[in-house]
Coordinates of C-alpha atoms and ligand atoms in Angstrom, one line a residue:
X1 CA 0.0 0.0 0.0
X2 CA 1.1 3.2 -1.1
X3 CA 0.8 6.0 1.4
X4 CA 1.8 9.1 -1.2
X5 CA -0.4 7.8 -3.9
X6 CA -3.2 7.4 -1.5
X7 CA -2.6 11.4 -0.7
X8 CA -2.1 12.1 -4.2
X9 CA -5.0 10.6 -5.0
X10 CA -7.2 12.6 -2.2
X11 CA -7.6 9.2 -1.0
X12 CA -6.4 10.9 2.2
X13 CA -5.7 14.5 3.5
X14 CA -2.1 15.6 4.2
X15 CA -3.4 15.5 8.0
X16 CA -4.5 11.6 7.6
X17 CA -1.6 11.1 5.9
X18 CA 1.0 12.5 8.5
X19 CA -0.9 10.7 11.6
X20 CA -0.4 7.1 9.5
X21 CA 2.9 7.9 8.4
X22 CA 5.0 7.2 11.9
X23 CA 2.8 4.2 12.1
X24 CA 3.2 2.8 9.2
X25 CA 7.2 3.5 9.4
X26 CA 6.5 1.8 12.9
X27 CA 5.3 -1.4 11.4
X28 CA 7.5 -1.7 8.6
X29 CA 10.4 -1.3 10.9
X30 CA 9.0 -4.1 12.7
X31 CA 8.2 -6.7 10.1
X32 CA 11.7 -5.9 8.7
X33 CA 13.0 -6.6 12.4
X34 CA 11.3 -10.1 12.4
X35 CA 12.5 -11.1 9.1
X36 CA 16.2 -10.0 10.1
X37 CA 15.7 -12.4 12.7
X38 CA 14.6 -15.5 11.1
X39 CA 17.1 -14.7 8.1
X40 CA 19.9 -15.1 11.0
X41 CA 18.5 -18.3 12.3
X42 CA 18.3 -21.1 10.0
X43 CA 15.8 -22.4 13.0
X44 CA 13.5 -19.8 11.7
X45 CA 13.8 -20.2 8.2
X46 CA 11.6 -23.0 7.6
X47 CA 8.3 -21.2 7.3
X48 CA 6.0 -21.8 10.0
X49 CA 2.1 -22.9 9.0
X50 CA 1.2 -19.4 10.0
X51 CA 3.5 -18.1 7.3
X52 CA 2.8 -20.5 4.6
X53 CA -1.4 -19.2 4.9
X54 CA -0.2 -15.5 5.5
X55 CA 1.8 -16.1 1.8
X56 CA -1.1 -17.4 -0.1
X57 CA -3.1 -14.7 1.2
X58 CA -3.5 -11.5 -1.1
X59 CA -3.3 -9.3 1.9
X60 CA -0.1 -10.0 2.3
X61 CA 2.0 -8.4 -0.2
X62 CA 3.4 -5.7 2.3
X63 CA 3.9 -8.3 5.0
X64 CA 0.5 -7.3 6.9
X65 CA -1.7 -10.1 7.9
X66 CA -4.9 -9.0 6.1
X67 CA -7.6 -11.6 4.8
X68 CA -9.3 -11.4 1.3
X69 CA -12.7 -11.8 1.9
X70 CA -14.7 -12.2 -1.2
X71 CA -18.9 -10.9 -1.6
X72 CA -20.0 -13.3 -4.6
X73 CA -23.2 -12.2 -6.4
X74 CA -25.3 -9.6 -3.1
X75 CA -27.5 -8.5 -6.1
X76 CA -25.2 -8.8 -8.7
X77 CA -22.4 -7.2 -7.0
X78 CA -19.2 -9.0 -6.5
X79 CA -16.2 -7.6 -4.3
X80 CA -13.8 -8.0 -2.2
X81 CA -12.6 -6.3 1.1
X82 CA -9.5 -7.1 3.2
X83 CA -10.1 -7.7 6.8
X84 CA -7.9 -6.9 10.2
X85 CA -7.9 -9.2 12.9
X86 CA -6.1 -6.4 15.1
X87 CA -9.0 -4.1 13.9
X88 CA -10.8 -2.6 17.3
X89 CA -14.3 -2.7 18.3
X90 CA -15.5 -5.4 16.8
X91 CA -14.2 -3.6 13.2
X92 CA -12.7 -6.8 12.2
X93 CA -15.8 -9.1 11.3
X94 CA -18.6 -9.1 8.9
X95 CA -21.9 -7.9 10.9
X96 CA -24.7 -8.9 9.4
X97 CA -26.2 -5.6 9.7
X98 CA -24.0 -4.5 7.0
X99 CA -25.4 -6.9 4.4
X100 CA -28.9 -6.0 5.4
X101 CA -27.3 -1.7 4.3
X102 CA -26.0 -3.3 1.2
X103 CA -29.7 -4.8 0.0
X104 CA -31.1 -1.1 1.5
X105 CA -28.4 0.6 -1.0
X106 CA -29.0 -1.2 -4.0
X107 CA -33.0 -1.0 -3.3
X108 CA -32.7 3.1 -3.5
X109 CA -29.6 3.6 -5.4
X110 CA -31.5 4.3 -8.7
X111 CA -33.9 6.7 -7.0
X112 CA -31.1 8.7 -5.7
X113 CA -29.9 9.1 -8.9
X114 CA -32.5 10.0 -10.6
X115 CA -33.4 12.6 -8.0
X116 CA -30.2 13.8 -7.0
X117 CA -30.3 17.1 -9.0
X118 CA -33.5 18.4 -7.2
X119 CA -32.7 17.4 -3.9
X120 CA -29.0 18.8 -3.7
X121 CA -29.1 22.5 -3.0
X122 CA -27.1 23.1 -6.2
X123 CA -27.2 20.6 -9.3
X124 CA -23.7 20.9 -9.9
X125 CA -23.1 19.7 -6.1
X126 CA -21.4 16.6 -5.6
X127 CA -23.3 13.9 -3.7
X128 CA -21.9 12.9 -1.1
X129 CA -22.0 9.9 1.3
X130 CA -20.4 9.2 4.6
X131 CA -20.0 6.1 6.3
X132 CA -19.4 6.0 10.5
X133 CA -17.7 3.4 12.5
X134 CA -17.4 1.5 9.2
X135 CA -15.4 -1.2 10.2
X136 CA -14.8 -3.4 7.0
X137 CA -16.7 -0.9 5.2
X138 CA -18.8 -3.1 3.1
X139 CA -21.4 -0.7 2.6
X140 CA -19.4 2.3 0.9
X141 CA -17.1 -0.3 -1.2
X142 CA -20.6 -1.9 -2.4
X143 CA -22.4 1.4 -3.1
X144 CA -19.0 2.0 -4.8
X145 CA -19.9 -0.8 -7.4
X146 CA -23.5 0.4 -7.5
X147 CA -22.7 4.0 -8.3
X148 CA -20.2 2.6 -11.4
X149 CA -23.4 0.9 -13.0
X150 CA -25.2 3.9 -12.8
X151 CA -25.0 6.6 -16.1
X152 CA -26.6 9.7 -14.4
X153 CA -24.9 10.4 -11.8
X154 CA -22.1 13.0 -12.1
X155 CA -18.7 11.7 -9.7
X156 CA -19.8 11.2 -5.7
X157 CA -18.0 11.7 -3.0
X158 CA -17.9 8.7 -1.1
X159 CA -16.2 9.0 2.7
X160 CA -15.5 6.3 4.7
X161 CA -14.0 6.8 8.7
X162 CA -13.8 4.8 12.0
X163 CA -12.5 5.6 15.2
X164 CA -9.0 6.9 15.2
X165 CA -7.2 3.2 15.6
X166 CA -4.1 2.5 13.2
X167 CA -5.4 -0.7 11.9
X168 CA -8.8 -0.1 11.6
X169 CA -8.1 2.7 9.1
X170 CA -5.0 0.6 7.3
X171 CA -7.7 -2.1 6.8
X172 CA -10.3 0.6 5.0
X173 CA -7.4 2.1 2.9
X174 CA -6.1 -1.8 1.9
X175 CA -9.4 -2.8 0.5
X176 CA -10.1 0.8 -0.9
X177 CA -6.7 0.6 -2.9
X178 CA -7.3 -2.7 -4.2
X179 CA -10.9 -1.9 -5.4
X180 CA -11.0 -2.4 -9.5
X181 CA -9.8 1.1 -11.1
X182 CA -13.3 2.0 -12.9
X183 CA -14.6 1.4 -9.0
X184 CA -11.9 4.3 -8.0
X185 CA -12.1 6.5 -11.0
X186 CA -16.4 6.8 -10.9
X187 CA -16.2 7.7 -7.2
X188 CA -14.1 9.9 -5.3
X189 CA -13.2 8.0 -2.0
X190 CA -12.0 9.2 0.9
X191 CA -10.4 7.4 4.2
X192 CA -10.8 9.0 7.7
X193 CA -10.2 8.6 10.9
X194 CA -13.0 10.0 13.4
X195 CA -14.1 9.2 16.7
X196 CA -17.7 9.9 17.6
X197 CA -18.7 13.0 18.3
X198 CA -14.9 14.6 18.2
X199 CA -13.9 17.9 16.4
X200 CA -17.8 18.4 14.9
X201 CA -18.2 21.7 17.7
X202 CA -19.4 24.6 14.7
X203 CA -17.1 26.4 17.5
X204 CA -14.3 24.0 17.1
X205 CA -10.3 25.2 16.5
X206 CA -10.3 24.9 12.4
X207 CA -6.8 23.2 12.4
X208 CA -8.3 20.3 14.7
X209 CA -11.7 20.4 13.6
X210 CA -12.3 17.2 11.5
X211 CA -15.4 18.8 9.5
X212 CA -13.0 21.3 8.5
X213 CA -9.7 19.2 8.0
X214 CA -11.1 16.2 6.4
X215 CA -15.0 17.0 4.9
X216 CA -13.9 19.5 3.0
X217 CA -14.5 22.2 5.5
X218 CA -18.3 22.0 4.6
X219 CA -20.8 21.0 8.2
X220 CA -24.1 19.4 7.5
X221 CA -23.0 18.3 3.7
X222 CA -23.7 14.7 3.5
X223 CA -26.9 13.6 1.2
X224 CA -26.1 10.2 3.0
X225 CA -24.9 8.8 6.5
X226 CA -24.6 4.9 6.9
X227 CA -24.4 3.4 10.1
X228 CA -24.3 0.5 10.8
X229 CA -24.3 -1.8 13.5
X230 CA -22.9 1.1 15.8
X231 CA -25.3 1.7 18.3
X232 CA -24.7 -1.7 20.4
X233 CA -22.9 0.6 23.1
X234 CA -25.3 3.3 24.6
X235 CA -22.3 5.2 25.9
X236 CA -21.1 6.2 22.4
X237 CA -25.1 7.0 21.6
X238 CA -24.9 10.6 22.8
X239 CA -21.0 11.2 20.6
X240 CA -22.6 8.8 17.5
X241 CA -26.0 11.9 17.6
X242 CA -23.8 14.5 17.5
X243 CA -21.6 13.6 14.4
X244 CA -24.5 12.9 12.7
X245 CA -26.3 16.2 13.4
X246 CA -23.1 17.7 12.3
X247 CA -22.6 16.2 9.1
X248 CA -25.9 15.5 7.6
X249 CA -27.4 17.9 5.4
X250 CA -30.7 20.4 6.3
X251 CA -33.3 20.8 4.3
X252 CA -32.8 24.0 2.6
X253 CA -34.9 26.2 -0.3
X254 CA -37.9 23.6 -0.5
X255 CA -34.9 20.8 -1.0
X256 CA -35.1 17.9 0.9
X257 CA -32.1 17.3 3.5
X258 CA -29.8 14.2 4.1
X259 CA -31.1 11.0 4.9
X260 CA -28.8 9.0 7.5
X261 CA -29.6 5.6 7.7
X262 CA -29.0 3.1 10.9
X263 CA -28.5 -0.9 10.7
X264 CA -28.5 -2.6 13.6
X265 CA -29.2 -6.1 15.6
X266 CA -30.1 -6.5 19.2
X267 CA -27.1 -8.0 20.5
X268 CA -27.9 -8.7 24.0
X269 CA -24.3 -7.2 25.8
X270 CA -26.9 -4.5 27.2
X271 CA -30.8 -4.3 27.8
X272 CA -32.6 -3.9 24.4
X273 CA -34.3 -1.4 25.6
X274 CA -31.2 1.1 25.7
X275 CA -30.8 0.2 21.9
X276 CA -34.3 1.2 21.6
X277 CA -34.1 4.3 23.7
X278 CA -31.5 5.9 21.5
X279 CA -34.1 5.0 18.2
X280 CA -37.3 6.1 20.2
X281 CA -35.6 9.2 22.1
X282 CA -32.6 10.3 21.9
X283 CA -32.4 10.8 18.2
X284 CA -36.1 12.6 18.2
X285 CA -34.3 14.7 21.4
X286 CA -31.8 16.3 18.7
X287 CA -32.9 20.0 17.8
X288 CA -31.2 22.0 15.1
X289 CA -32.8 25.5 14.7
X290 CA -35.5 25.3 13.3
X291 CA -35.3 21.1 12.7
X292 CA -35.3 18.2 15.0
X293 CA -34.2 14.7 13.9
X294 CA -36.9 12.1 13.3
X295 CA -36.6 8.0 12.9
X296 CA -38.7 6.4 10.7
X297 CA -38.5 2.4 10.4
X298 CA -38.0 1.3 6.7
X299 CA -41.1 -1.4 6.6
X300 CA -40.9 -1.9 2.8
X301 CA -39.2 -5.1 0.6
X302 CA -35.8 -4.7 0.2
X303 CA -34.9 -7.2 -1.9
X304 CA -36.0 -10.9 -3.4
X305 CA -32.7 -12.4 -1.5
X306 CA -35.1 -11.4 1.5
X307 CA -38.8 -12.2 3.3
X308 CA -40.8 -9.2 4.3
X309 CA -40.0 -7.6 7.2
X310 CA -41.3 -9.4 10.2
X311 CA -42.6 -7.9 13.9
X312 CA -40.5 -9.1 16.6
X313 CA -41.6 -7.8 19.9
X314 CA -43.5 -5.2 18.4
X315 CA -40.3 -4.0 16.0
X316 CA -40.3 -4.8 11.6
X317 CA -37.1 -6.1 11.2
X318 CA -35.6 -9.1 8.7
X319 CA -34.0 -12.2 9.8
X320 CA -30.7 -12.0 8.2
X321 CA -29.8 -15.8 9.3
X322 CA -31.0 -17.6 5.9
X323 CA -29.3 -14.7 3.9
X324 CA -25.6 -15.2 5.8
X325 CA -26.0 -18.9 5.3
X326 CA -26.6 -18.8 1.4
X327 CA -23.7 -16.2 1.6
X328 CA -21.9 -18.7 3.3
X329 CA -21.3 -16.1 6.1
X330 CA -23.1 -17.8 8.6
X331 CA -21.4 -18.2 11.8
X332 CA -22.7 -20.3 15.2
X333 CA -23.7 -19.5 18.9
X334 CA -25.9 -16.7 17.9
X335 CA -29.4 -16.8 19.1
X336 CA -32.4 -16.5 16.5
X337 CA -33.5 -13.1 17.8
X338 CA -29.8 -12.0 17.1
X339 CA -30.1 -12.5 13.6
X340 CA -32.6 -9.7 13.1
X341 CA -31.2 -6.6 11.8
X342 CA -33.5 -3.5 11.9
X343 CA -33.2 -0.9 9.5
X344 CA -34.0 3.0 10.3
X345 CA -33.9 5.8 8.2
X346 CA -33.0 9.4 9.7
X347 CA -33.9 12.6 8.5
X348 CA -34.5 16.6 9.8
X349 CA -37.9 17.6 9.9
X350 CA -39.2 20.8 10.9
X351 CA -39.4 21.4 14.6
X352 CA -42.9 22.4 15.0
X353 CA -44.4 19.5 12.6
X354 CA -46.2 16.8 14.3
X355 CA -44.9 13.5 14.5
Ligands
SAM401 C1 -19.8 -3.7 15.4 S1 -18.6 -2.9 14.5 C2 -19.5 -2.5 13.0 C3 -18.6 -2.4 11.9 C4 -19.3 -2.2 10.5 N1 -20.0 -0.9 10.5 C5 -20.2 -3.4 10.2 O1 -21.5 -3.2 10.3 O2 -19.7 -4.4 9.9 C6 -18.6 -1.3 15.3 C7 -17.6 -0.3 14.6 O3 -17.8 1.0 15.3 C8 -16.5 1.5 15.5 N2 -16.6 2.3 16.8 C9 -16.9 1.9 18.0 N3 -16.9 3.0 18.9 C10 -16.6 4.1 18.1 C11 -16.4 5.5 18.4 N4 -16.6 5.9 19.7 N5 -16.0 6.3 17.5 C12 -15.8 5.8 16.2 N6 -16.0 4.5 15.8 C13 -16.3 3.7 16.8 C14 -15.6 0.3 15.7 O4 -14.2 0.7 15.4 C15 -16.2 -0.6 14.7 O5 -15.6 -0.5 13.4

């Protein structure tokens, strides 16, 4: 992976690039320091089973131990992505909450398109996504392939962050880099790191603010927010609101605002009901001027891959088990209720309008 094409690119900003820099020298120096070693020691030189799967595996062309993980045929769509196991907070697995924003994307993808000249402020304005706590990123790399297939749409601006860990961003930039060069050349992608709720104050220092540093400078400019599977931890809920109220755009001039739309499964590491709090009343609690946040559950088909929505203890949402296990993503030890993935789509209405 190339850090200086990656900045030449606008892959990342000169600010992205000079926080990865030290730690990328940091690991390199390190691999390099293990090979030294097991060049000096014949002992070592017979390469362990570890090695010989870490060889054969595409990730591992710079000496990092990434895994290829391959999408075959979600709607069409095939891809790959390059996972982490030293990815933090639970950034290096495939949730199915993501899939379930993948079938949500390609469902609306074509109506954006269409609209997207009367609902941006200005026609020439770039739309412009941006994904939180992203994780393997599945949903921006697959809306990346959807957005190639479309003709109408002039080039997006897709953004893609999670918290500020070294390896969770390396993983994002790997499997961005890798992605097919029409993939790269339709979209304009960019690689972040953010933790919740940081550097979004309208007040904030500009030369720390990262709304200024690495979105352009612009606040409340993203037609699109995807979230998924990020609320599981209701002490982030409060950080997770504000980023969002930051960065997705108000209505303005009779044109619609952002839409920010939230994936998640009941996991059971806290009381559903806090998960359901944040849906039912924090984000509603969010005022903005003259706009307050609403959530409305998306009740309609998403796709022929899935059944109708179903209510679970009083909630629509779609059991993603049968899906993973075609997928061959399916993995044990999670209950049936676990499997359900809800889907919620956020937007600003006006403060005084009834909900
Ligand atoms: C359960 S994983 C979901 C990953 C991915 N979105 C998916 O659906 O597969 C939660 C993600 O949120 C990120 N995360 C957790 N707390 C965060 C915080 N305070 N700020 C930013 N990212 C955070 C983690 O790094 C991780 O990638």
């Amino acid at each position: 992976m190339d850090l200086q094409k990656l900045l030449d690119d606008g892959i990342i900003t000169k600010d992205t690039f000079e926080w990865l820099v030290p730690l990328w020298q940091q690991e390199v120096d390190d691999l390099r320091e293990v090979q030294d070693a097991r060049n000096s020691n014949h002992l070592f030189s017979i390469p362990t089973a570890e090695e010989t799967e870490t060889n054969n595996n595409d990730g591992d062309e710079d000496g990092l131990m990434l895994s290829k993980e391959t999408i075959h045929n979600l709607e069409g769509i095939t891809f790959s992505f390059w996972m982490d196991v030293g990815s933090t907070g639970h950034g290096n697995r495939l949730w199915h909450s993501s899939i379930a924003m993948c079938l949500y994307l390609k469902r609306n993808c074509q109506e954006w398109t269409v609209s997207q000249s009367s609902s941006s402020p200005s026609s020439s304005s770039t739309w412009r996504s941006l994904e939180l706590g992203a994780g393997t990123a599945l949903p921006s790399l697959y809306l990346g392939h959807l957005l190639s297939q479309e003709n109408t749409f002039s080039p997006c601006f897709l953004h893609i962050t999670d918290g500020k860990q070294y390896r969770n961003v390396r993983q994002i930039l790997y499997s961005v880099s890798k992605q097919p060069s029409n993939i790269l050349q339709r979209s304009l992608f960019r690689v972040s790191p953010h933790n919740w709720g940081e550097s979004v104050e309208i007040e904030e220092d500009e030369s720390t603010s990262f709304l200024v540093r690495e979105c352009q400078g612009q606040y409340n400019s993203y037609d699109l927010i995807l979230v998924s599977d990020c609320i599981y931890n209701p002490q982030y809920h409060k950080d997770l609101l504000k980023t969002i109220a930051a960065t997705l755009r108000l209505p303005h001039n009779g044109c619609s605002g952002g839409k920010a739309v939230i994936t998640f499964s009941l996991h059971g590491n806290t009381p559903d009901q806090d998960i359901w709090n944040f849906i039912d009343n924090t984000i509603p609690g969010l005022h903005y001027g003259d706009w307050r946040l609403t959530a409305t559950p998306v009740d309609y088909k998403l796709s022929t891959l899935l059944q109708q929505p179903q209510v679970v203890e009083g909630r629509q949402g779609w059991d993603m088990e049968e899906i993973m296990k075609d997928m061959g993503l399916w993995t044990a030890h999670i209950e049936p209720k676990r499997w359900f993935s809800y889907l919620y789509e956020v937007t600003w209405v006006n403060k005084d309008r009834n909900s």
